[in-house]
mmCIF file of C-alpha atoms in Angstrom:
data_model
loop_
_atom_site.group_PDB
_atom_site.id
_atom_site.type_symbol
_atom_site.label_atom_id
_atom_site.label_comp_id
_atom_site.label_asym_id
_atom_site.label_seq_id
_atom_site.Cartn_x
_atom_site.Cartn_y
_atom_site.Cartn_z
ATOM 1 C CA MET A 256 -0.053 0.061 0.012
ATOM 2 C CA LYS A 257 1.467 3.242 -1.061
ATOM 3 C CA ALA A 258 2.282 5.580 2.014
ATOM 4 C CA LEU A 259 0.670 8.968 1.162
ATOM 5 C CA LEU A 260 1.890 11.406 3.781
ATOM 6 C CA LEU A 261 -0.185 14.497 4.597
ATOM 7 C CA ALA A 262 -0.840 16.654 1.675
ATOM 8 C CA LEU A 263 -2.863 19.959 1.987
ATOM 9 C CA ALA A 264 -3.878 22.959 -0.428
ATOM 10 C CA LEU A 265 -3.474 26.395 -0.138
ATOM 11 C CA VAL A 266 -5.288 29.017 -2.450
ATOM 12 C CA ALA A 267 -3.223 32.012 -2.531
ATOM 13 C CA THR A 268 -5.211 35.199 -2.298
ATOM 14 C CA ALA A 269 -3.091 36.972 -5.012
ATOM 15 C CA TRP A 270 -6.141 36.972 -7.497
ATOM 16 C CA SER A 271 -8.749 37.801 -5.122
ATOM 17 C CA ALA A 272 -11.340 40.281 -6.469
ATOM 18 C CA ALA A 273 -10.501 42.768 -3.379
ATOM 19 C CA GLN A 274 -7.111 43.249 -4.959
ATOM 20 C CA ALA A 275 -5.993 46.483 -6.672
ATOM 21 C CA PRO A 276 -5.561 45.550 -10.262
ATOM 22 C CA LEU A 277 -1.868 45.707 -11.456
ATOM 23 C CA PRO A 278 -0.574 47.716 -14.444
ATOM 24 C CA ALA A 279 -1.208 45.910 -17.901
ATOM 25 C CA SER A 280 2.217 46.588 -18.735
ATOM 26 C CA LEU A 281 3.577 44.161 -15.971
ATOM 27 C CA PRO A 282 5.024 41.209 -17.729
ATOM 28 C CA PHE A 283 4.018 37.599 -16.624
ATOM 29 C CA LEU A 284 6.712 36.080 -14.695
ATOM 30 C CA PRO A 285 8.430 33.039 -16.519
ATOM 31 C CA GLU A 286 7.672 29.567 -15.000
ATOM 32 C CA HIS A 287 11.411 28.633 -14.796
ATOM 33 C CA TYR A 288 12.151 31.571 -12.695
ATOM 34 C CA LEU A 289 9.154 31.053 -10.273
ATOM 35 C CA GLU A 290 10.139 27.260 -9.942
ATOM 36 C CA GLY A 291 13.628 28.203 -9.134
ATOM 37 C CA ARG A 292 12.769 30.944 -6.729
ATOM 38 C CA LEU A 293 10.374 28.528 -4.985
ATOM 39 C CA LEU A 294 13.199 25.869 -4.490
ATOM 40 C CA ASP A 295 15.409 28.534 -3.144
ATOM 41 C CA LEU A 296 12.699 29.746 -0.616
ATOM 42 C CA THR A 297 11.844 26.232 0.381
ATOM 43 C CA ASN A 298 15.612 25.329 1.043
ATOM 44 C CA ALA A 299 15.901 28.451 3.031
ATOM 45 C CA GLU A 300 13.087 27.622 5.279
ATOM 46 C CA ARG A 301 14.386 24.190 5.829
ATOM 47 C CA LEU A 302 18.015 25.236 6.427
ATOM 48 C CA ARG A 303 16.659 27.822 9.008
ATOM 49 C CA ALA A 304 15.006 24.917 10.953
ATOM 50 C CA GLY A 305 18.242 22.859 10.698
ATOM 51 C CA LEU A 306 16.992 20.440 7.948
ATOM 52 C CA ALA A 307 18.789 19.274 5.109
ATOM 53 C CA PRO A 308 17.794 21.060 1.549
ATOM 54 C CA VAL A 309 15.985 19.273 -1.078
ATOM 55 C CA ALA A 310 17.240 18.403 -4.474
ATOM 56 C CA VAL A 311 15.228 18.762 -7.756
ATOM 57 C CA SER A 312 13.833 15.386 -9.164
ATOM 58 C CA ALA A 313 12.843 15.204 -12.861
ATOM 59 C CA VAL A 314 10.426 12.595 -12.076
ATOM 60 C CA LEU A 315 8.551 14.468 -9.315
ATOM 61 C CA ALA A 316 8.638 17.640 -11.581
ATOM 62 C CA GLN A 317 6.872 15.480 -14.274
ATOM 63 C CA ALA A 318 4.292 14.276 -11.877
ATOM 64 C CA ALA A 319 3.599 17.730 -10.500
ATOM 65 C CA ARG A 320 3.485 19.194 -14.140
ATOM 66 C CA HIS A 321 0.863 16.805 -15.168
ATOM 67 C CA HIS A 322 -1.370 17.345 -12.150
ATOM 68 C CA ALA A 323 -1.030 21.214 -12.599
ATOM 69 C CA GLU A 324 -1.954 20.781 -16.182
ATOM 70 C CA GLU A 325 -5.011 18.686 -15.400
ATOM 71 C CA MET A 326 -6.169 21.125 -12.830
ATOM 72 C CA ALA A 327 -5.817 23.905 -15.273
ATOM 73 C CA ARG A 328 -7.688 21.824 -18.044
ATOM 74 C CA LEU A 329 -10.614 20.622 -15.994
ATOM 75 C CA ALA A 330 -10.758 23.636 -13.832
ATOM 76 C CA TYR A 331 -10.525 21.875 -10.560
ATOM 77 C CA PHE A 332 -8.423 22.452 -7.389
ATOM 78 C CA SER A 333 -7.609 19.401 -5.531
ATOM 79 C CA HIS A 334 -5.315 16.719 -4.438
ATOM 80 C CA VAL A 335 -7.499 14.242 -5.722
ATOM 81 C CA SER A 336 -7.746 13.769 -9.272
ATOM 82 C CA PRO A 337 -11.043 12.697 -11.069
ATOM 83 C CA THR A 338 -8.864 10.523 -13.509
ATOM 84 C CA PRO A 339 -8.659 6.680 -12.441
ATOM 85 C CA GLY A 340 -5.221 5.613 -11.747
ATOM 86 C CA ARG A 341 -4.166 9.288 -11.099
ATOM 87 C CA ARG A 342 -6.177 10.019 -7.896
ATOM 88 C CA GLU A 343 -3.496 10.406 -5.432
ATOM 89 C CA VAL A 344 -0.086 11.752 -5.480
ATOM 90 C CA ALA A 345 1.533 8.525 -4.981
ATOM 91 C CA ASP A 346 -0.226 7.249 -8.073
ATOM 92 C CA ARG A 347 0.881 10.187 -10.190
ATOM 93 C CA VAL A 348 4.421 9.824 -9.232
ATOM 94 C CA SER A 349 4.320 6.099 -10.036
ATOM 95 C CA LEU A 350 2.855 6.673 -13.398
ATOM 96 C CA VAL A 351 5.775 8.882 -14.458
ATOM 97 C CA GLY A 352 8.247 6.205 -13.296
ATOM 98 C CA GLY A 353 8.840 7.090 -9.648
ATOM 99 C CA ALA A 354 9.274 4.114 -7.374
ATOM 100 C CA GLN A 355 9.443 6.317 -4.067
ATOM 101 C CA VAL A 356 7.051 4.987 -1.241
ATOM 102 C CA ALA A 357 6.926 8.287 0.909
ATOM 103 C CA VAL A 358 5.512 11.229 -1.006
ATOM 104 C CA GLY A 359 3.826 14.489 -0.492
ATOM 105 C CA GLU A 360 2.306 17.197 -2.158
ATOM 106 C CA ASN A 361 1.354 21.017 -1.571
ATOM 107 C CA LEU A 362 -0.921 23.212 -3.991
ATOM 108 C CA ALA A 363 -1.328 26.916 -4.638
ATOM 109 C CA GLY A 364 -3.378 28.972 -7.186
ATOM 110 C CA VAL A 365 -1.963 32.386 -7.969
ATOM 111 C CA SER A 366 -1.351 35.136 -10.601
ATOM 112 C CA LEU A 367 2.135 35.416 -12.150
ATOM 113 C CA ARG A 368 1.521 38.989 -12.724
ATOM 114 C CA GLU A 369 2.960 39.647 -9.232
ATOM 115 C CA LEU A 370 6.760 39.848 -8.634
ATOM 116 C CA ASP A 371 6.633 38.507 -5.104
ATOM 117 C CA VAL A 372 4.438 35.684 -5.780
ATOM 118 C CA ALA A 373 7.019 33.108 -4.937
ATOM 119 C CA ASP A 374 7.704 34.778 -1.537
ATOM 120 C CA ARG A 375 4.042 34.846 -0.905
ATOM 121 C CA ILE A 376 3.305 31.230 -1.613
ATOM 122 C CA ILE A 377 6.229 30.005 0.642
ATOM 123 C CA ALA A 378 4.796 32.689 3.310
ATOM 124 C CA GLY A 379 1.162 31.113 3.092
ATOM 125 C CA TRP A 380 2.532 27.529 3.378
ATOM 126 C CA MET A 381 4.661 28.430 6.352
ATOM 127 C CA ALA A 382 1.557 30.135 8.026
ATOM 128 C CA SER A 383 -0.431 27.077 7.524
ATOM 129 C CA PRO A 384 0.413 24.217 10.096
ATOM 130 C CA GLY A 385 -0.442 21.258 7.670
ATOM 131 C CA HIS A 386 1.342 23.080 4.784
ATOM 132 C CA ARG A 387 4.431 23.854 6.999
ATOM 133 C CA ASP A 388 4.455 20.194 8.401
ATOM 134 C CA ASN A 389 4.575 18.908 4.856
ATOM 135 C CA LEU A 390 7.194 21.430 3.629
ATOM 136 C CA MET A 391 9.614 20.683 6.833
ATOM 137 C CA ARG A 392 9.403 16.988 7.078
ATOM 138 C CA ALA A 393 13.013 15.860 7.725
ATOM 139 C CA GLU A 394 12.691 12.702 5.598
ATOM 140 C CA TRP A 395 12.203 14.584 2.276
ATOM 141 C CA THR A 396 15.054 14.431 0.057
ATOM 142 C CA HIS A 397 13.806 15.554 -3.342
ATOM 143 C CA ILE A 398 11.261 18.024 -4.687
ATOM 144 C CA GLY A 399 9.429 18.789 -8.139
ATOM 145 C CA PHE A 400 7.406 21.810 -9.205
ATOM 146 C CA GLY A 401 4.878 21.942 -11.954
ATOM 147 C CA LEU A 402 2.995 24.969 -13.146
ATOM 148 C CA ALA A 403 0.043 25.381 -15.679
ATOM 149 C CA GLU A 404 -2.291 28.538 -16.339
ATOM 150 C CA GLY A 405 -5.815 27.901 -16.582
ATOM 151 C CA ARG A 406 -8.448 29.615 -18.561
ATOM 152 C CA ASP A 407 -9.516 31.889 -15.803
ATOM 153 C CA GLY A 408 -5.783 33.454 -15.665
ATOM 154 C CA ARG A 409 -5.258 31.488 -12.585
ATOM 155 C CA THR A 410 -1.842 29.680 -12.508
ATOM 156 C CA TYR A 411 -2.019 26.299 -10.728
ATOM 157 C CA VAL A 412 1.308 25.517 -8.752
ATOM 158 C CA VAL A 413 2.097 21.980 -7.555
ATOM 159 C CA GLN A 414 4.965 21.120 -5.204
ATOM 160 C CA VAL A 415 5.632 17.422 -4.844
ATOM 161 C CA PHE A 416 8.066 15.879 -2.261
ATOM 162 C CA ALA A 417 9.622 12.623 -1.839
ATOM 163 C CA GLY A 418 12.031 10.762 0.730
ATOM 164 C CA ASP A 419 14.620 8.825 -1.206
ATOM 165 C CA PRO A 420 18.059 8.535 0.287
ATOM 166 C CA ASN A 421 19.350 6.414 -2.652
ATOM 167 C CA PRO A 422 17.610 7.440 -5.705
ATOM 168 C CA LEU A 423 16.923 4.805 -8.589
ATOM 169 C CA ALA A 424 18.639 5.521 -11.570
ATOM 170 C CA PHE A 425 16.882 2.802 -13.660
ATOM 171 C CA ALA A 426 15.143 -0.443 -13.590
ATOM 172 C CA HIS A 427 15.582 -3.146 -15.935
ATOM 173 C CA ALA A 428 14.020 -6.645 -16.415
ATOM 174 C CA THR A 429 15.195 -9.339 -18.592
ATOM 175 C CA TRP A 430 14.870 -13.305 -18.754
ATOM 176 C CA ALA A 431 17.620 -15.000 -17.025
ATOM 177 C CA ALA A 432 19.887 -17.351 -18.846
ATOM 178 C CA GLU A 433 19.067 -20.608 -16.698
ATOM 179 C CA SER A 434 15.603 -21.898 -16.215
ATOM 180 C CA GLY A 435 13.970 -23.416 -13.267
ATOM 181 C CA LEU A 436 11.385 -26.217 -12.723
ATOM 182 C CA ALA A 437 9.359 -27.700 -9.773
ATOM 183 C CA VAL A 438 9.806 -31.392 -8.786
ATOM 184 C CA ARG A 439 6.864 -32.923 -7.193
ATOM 185 C CA MET A 440 7.543 -36.106 -5.062
ATOM 186 C CA GLU A 441 4.737 -38.365 -3.548
ATOM 187 C CA VAL A 442 6.179 -40.134 -0.555
ATOM 188 C CA VAL A 443 4.400 -42.903 1.841
ATOM 189 C CA ALA A 444 5.161 -42.580 5.644
ATOM 190 C CA THR A 445 5.715 -45.537 8.024
ATOM 191 C CA ALA A 446 5.787 -43.016 10.949
ATOM 192 C CA ALA A 447 3.783 -39.985 11.338
ATOM 193 C CA GLY A 448 5.869 -36.466 10.910
ATOM 194 C CA TRP A 449 6.917 -33.982 8.472
ATOM 195 C CA VAL A 450 8.574 -34.302 5.178
ATOM 196 C CA SER A 451 10.794 -31.890 3.204
ATOM 197 C CA VAL A 452 12.730 -32.310 0.009
ATOM 198 C CA GLY A 453 15.809 -29.941 -0.626
ATOM 199 C CA GLY A 454 19.160 -29.537 -2.099
ATOM 200 C CA VAL A 455 21.908 -27.009 -2.435
ATOM 201 C CA GLY A 456 20.071 -23.594 -2.069
ATOM 202 C CA LEU A 457 16.787 -25.341 -2.449
ATOM 203 C CA ARG A 458 13.990 -26.503 0.162
ATOM 204 C CA SER A 459 10.490 -27.276 -0.020
ATOM 205 C CA GLU A 460 7.846 -26.203 2.498
ATOM 206 C CA PRO A 461 7.639 -29.216 5.209
ATOM 207 C CA VAL A 462 4.536 -31.244 4.556
ATOM 208 C CA GLU A 463 2.694 -33.121 7.537
ATOM 209 C CA VAL A 464 1.935 -36.746 6.725
ATOM 210 C CA PRO A 465 0.238 -39.411 9.076
ATOM 211 C CA ALA A 466 1.672 -42.854 9.780
ATOM 212 C CA GLY A 467 0.663 -44.848 6.488
ATOM 213 C CA GLY A 468 -0.295 -41.930 4.977
ATOM 214 C CA ARG A 469 0.872 -39.988 1.618
ATOM 215 C CA ALA A 470 1.837 -36.501 1.052
ATOM 216 C CA THR A 471 3.101 -34.545 -2.140
ATOM 217 C CA VAL A 472 6.164 -32.308 -1.547
ATOM 218 C CA VAL A 473 7.273 -29.841 -4.063
ATOM 219 C CA VAL A 474 10.545 -28.221 -4.549
ATOM 220 C CA GLU A 475 10.987 -25.345 -6.959
ATOM 221 C CA GLY A 476 13.848 -23.598 -8.508
ATOM 222 C CA VAL A 477 15.368 -27.041 -9.579
ATOM 223 C CA GLY A 478 17.907 -26.287 -12.521
ATOM 224 C CA ALA A 479 16.889 -27.126 -15.957
ATOM 225 C CA ALA A 480 20.408 -27.155 -17.483
ATOM 226 C CA ALA A 481 22.058 -29.949 -15.578
ATOM 227 C CA PRO A 482 21.226 -32.797 -12.985
ATOM 228 C CA THR A 483 20.386 -31.448 -9.499
ATOM 229 C CA HIS A 484 20.997 -33.603 -6.308
ATOM 230 C CA LEU A 485 17.818 -33.696 -4.043
ATOM 231 C CA ARG A 486 17.356 -35.235 -0.576
ATOM 232 C CA VAL A 487 14.075 -36.472 1.029
ATOM 233 C CA ALA A 488 14.249 -35.783 4.813
ATOM 234 C CA TRP A 489 11.806 -36.551 7.682
ATOM 235 C CA THR A 490 11.226 -35.318 11.122
ATOM 236 C CA GLN A 491 8.740 -36.281 13.925
ATOM 237 C CA ASP A 492 8.749 -32.811 15.280
ATOM 238 C CA ARG A 493 8.821 -29.794 13.046
ATOM 239 C CA SER A 494 10.652 -27.674 15.391
ATOM 240 C CA ALA A 495 13.453 -30.246 15.384
ATOM 241 C CA GLY A 496 16.058 -31.092 12.878
ATOM 242 C CA PHE A 497 15.019 -33.127 9.800
ATOM 243 C CA ILE A 498 16.532 -36.579 9.044
ATOM 244 C CA GLY A 499 17.826 -37.518 5.624
ATOM 245 C CA GLN A 500 15.791 -40.595 4.277
ATOM 246 C CA LEU A 501 17.131 -40.966 0.800
ATOM 247 C CA SER A 502 18.886 -38.907 -1.990
ATOM 248 C CA GLY A 503 19.390 -39.113 -5.595
ATOM 249 C CA TRP A 504 19.870 -36.901 -8.760
ATOM 250 C CA PHE A 505 17.009 -35.559 -11.072
ATOM 251 C CA ASP A 506 18.043 -35.293 -14.719
ATOM 252 C CA PRO A 507 15.840 -32.386 -16.315
ATOM 253 C CA ALA A 508 16.830 -33.661 -19.732
ATOM 254 C CA THR A 509 15.282 -37.060 -19.173
ATOM 255 C CA ARG A 510 13.063 -36.339 -16.433
ATOM 256 C CA ALA A 511 14.478 -39.192 -14.604
ATOM 257 C CA TRP A 512 15.337 -39.796 -11.072
ATOM 258 C CA THR A 513 18.215 -41.846 -10.064
ATOM 259 C CA GLN A 514 18.620 -42.817 -6.290
ATOM 260 C CA ASP A 515 21.967 -43.035 -4.859
ATOM 261 C CA TRP A 516 21.254 -43.377 -0.988
ATOM 262 C CA GLN A 517 18.858 -44.305 1.637
ATOM 263 C CA THR A 518 18.942 -45.030 5.483
ATOM 264 C CA ASP A 519 18.383 -48.404 7.043
ATOM 265 C CA ARG A 520 15.310 -47.166 8.765
ATOM 266 C CA LEU A 521 12.958 -45.569 6.293
ATOM 267 C CA MET A 522 10.352 -43.242 7.945
ATOM 268 C CA VAL A 523 9.141 -42.279 4.343
ATOM 269 C CA ARG A 524 9.758 -43.986 0.784
ATOM 270 C CA LEU A 525 9.456 -42.213 -2.481
ATOM 271 C CA GLU A 526 6.215 -43.561 -4.372
ATOM 272 C CA ARG A 527 6.480 -41.557 -7.420
ATOM 273 C CA TYR A 528 7.486 -38.232 -8.768
ATOM 274 C CA ALA A 529 6.989 -35.828 -11.508
ATOM 275 C CA SER A 530 8.200 -32.246 -12.618
ATOM 276 C CA THR A 531 6.794 -29.161 -14.172
ATOM 277 C CA ASP A 532 7.795 -27.804 -17.421
ATOM 278 C CA PRO A 533 10.854 -25.224 -16.912
ATOM 279 C CA VAL A 534 10.116 -21.829 -15.822
ATOM 280 C CA ARG A 535 12.682 -19.184 -16.557
ATOM 281 C CA ASP A 536 13.408 -16.652 -13.911
ATOM 282 C CA VAL A 537 13.353 -12.927 -14.549
ATOM 283 C CA ALA A 538 16.424 -11.084 -13.734
ATOM 284 C CA VAL A 539 15.814 -7.483 -12.489
ATOM 285 C CA GLN A 540 18.510 -4.832 -12.371
ATOM 286 C CA LEU A 541 18.200 -2.021 -10.065
ATOM 287 C CA ALA A 542 20.837 0.856 -10.668
ATOM 288 C CA PHE A 543 21.052 3.550 -7.861
ATOM 289 C CA GLU A 544 22.930 6.531 -7.730
ATOM 290 C CA ARG A 545 25.165 5.482 -4.572
ATOM 291 C CA PRO A 546 26.430 2.158 -3.554
ATOM 292 C CA ALA A 547 23.585 -0.157 -2.456
ATOM 293 C CA HIS A 548 25.279 -2.163 -0.017
ATOM 294 C CA ASP A 549 22.753 -1.254 2.869
ATOM 295 C CA LEU A 550 19.630 -1.739 0.798
ATOM 296 C CA VAL A 551 17.301 -4.758 1.560
ATOM 297 C CA VAL A 552 14.993 -6.087 -1.188
ATOM 298 C CA LEU A 553 11.691 -7.864 -0.459
ATOM 299 C CA LEU A 554 9.683 -10.003 -2.896
ATOM 300 C CA ASP A 555 5.915 -10.251 -2.128
ATOM 301 C CA GLY A 556 6.778 -9.364 1.406
ATOM 302 C CA GLY A 557 9.736 -11.718 2.035
ATOM 303 C CA THR A 558 13.476 -11.163 1.918
ATOM 304 C CA VAL A 559 15.119 -12.458 -1.154
ATOM 305 C CA PRO A 560 18.819 -13.162 -2.128
ATOM 306 C CA THR A 561 20.498 -10.032 -3.900
ATOM 307 C CA ALA A 562 23.643 -9.718 -5.939
ATOM 308 C CA VAL A 563 24.975 -6.304 -5.152
ATOM 309 C CA THR A 564 28.027 -4.698 -7.093
ATOM 310 C CA GLY A 565 28.616 -1.161 -6.260
ATOM 311 C CA THR A 566 25.508 0.697 -7.274
ATOM 312 C CA ASN A 567 23.864 -2.234 -8.937
ATOM 313 C CA VAL A 568 21.472 -4.849 -7.457
ATOM 314 C CA VAL A 569 20.271 -7.989 -9.091
ATOM 315 C CA VAL A 570 17.390 -9.671 -7.984
ATOM 316 C CA ARG A 571 15.682 -12.997 -9.542
ATOM 317 C CA VAL A 572 11.945 -13.239 -9.691
ATOM 318 C CA PRO A 573 10.071 -16.431 -10.751
ATOM 319 C CA GLY A 574 9.029 -16.201 -14.531
ATOM 320 C CA ARG A 575 5.670 -17.415 -13.936
ATOM 321 C CA PRO A 576 2.687 -15.025 -15.279
ATOM 322 C CA GLY A 577 1.412 -12.690 -12.826
ATOM 323 C CA VAL A 578 2.515 -9.507 -10.866
ATOM 324 C CA ARG A 579 5.473 -9.647 -8.464
ATOM 325 C CA LEU A 580 5.978 -6.874 -5.936
ATOM 326 C CA LEU A 581 9.752 -5.718 -5.272
ATOM 327 C CA GLU A 582 10.100 -3.310 -2.281
ATOM 328 C CA VAL A 583 13.370 -1.803 -1.454
ATOM 329 C CA GLY A 584 14.306 -0.647 2.092
ATOM 330 C CA VAL A 585 16.970 0.711 4.081
ATOM 331 C CA ARG A 586 18.040 -1.024 7.216
ATOM 332 C CA GLN A 587 17.839 1.411 10.256
ATOM 333 C CA GLY A 588 20.197 1.422 13.447
ATOM 334 C CA ASP A 589 17.630 -0.441 15.342
ATOM 335 C CA GLY A 590 17.388 -3.293 12.602
ATOM 336 C CA ARG A 591 14.114 -2.148 11.252
ATOM 337 C CA VAL A 592 13.679 -1.718 7.343
ATOM 338 C CA ARG A 593 12.373 1.549 6.118
ATOM 339 C CA LEU A 594 10.828 1.259 2.517
ATOM 340 C CA VAL A 595 11.892 3.797 0.019
ATOM 341 C CA HIS A 596 10.899 2.197 -3.165
ATOM 342 C CA ARG A 597 8.156 0.019 -4.652
ATOM 343 C CA ILE A 598 8.421 -1.752 -8.145
ATOM 344 C CA GLU A 599 5.799 -4.103 -9.804
ATOM 345 C CA VAL A 600 7.143 -6.716 -12.171
ATOM 346 C CA GLU A 601 4.562 -8.105 -14.227
ATOM 347 C CA VAL A 602 5.323 -11.260 -16.563
ATOM 348 C CA ARG A 603 2.497 -11.609 -19.218
ATOM 349 C CA SER A 604 1.403 -14.771 -20.674
ATOM 350 C CA ASP A 605 2.970 -13.762 -23.915
ATOM 351 C CA GLY A 606 6.292 -13.533 -22.331
ATOM 352 C CA VAL A 607 6.362 -9.542 -22.250
ATOM 353 C CA LEU A 608 8.021 -8.212 -19.091
ATOM 354 C CA VAL A 609 6.618 -5.132 -17.712
ATOM 355 C CA LEU A 610 8.153 -2.883 -14.805
ATOM 356 C CA ARG A 611 6.087 -0.280 -13.187
#
């Protein structure tokens, strides 16, 4: 679930009916000037409070610009968009390729015909407790601005924040060179307990089996390029260690099982076996701006092995059709993980890979 932080709106009174008209000769302020001035004033307020300045993010600026343009086009003023898929600021950041988990937004409606408009926008935000809290959050590291002029002469200003201690430069998914398959083994037990099948780097979920009963145990990720050595193990108490019962080699080329060892006292025996067709893994490469040694990657909520080389992280995702959720976090001093990026990897039935 995307974490949408407090985001409040401020309508500046620069264009109110009570204000005296400005000379017609006064030029409109250019958008790039106003964005730069808003950035300077935002960072001045943060530095005055002892907070780190925020840096401009092209992704956040694009999300802010899209929302400003939509408000101007549809003549509404709200953090909630009427367009499905763009309703919240987190949705809008995600749509332009942003993977940040923590995001926030401030809004203003102004006239660009006033030379001190940026100063008055920031002063208004700082005078509003909600806007001030949003602007002064210590976790923010990046910012983006978007401006768009409406038909009524009002200019919509959008300020989008994100907390991103190690920005994601790009993400890329490709089919891995090796394939994996699942081996299903049906065993018969002579004693009640739990059964598991495993190998080097492989382990199935333990399955309970009654005395004289049958159980099917599935181990996934078995290599499709060369034979894999597997072991069937049993335990009477799941919390205790498993005891090897028999082992052998599974050859993916012939789908044959060749047993090479068994214990004298078999608590379970192998009745039959089968395997699925090979399923290729997907290799997801994440490139960050800074070294990634302190990052933790979760796949569908559980930690997964990662290969880290400098700023690059490679994660392998099962290549079965469906959507897998990758979450990247930073490990804190107390051992907890603070999530900073969220990426969805979709494997379509036609083999197309989609990152979002």
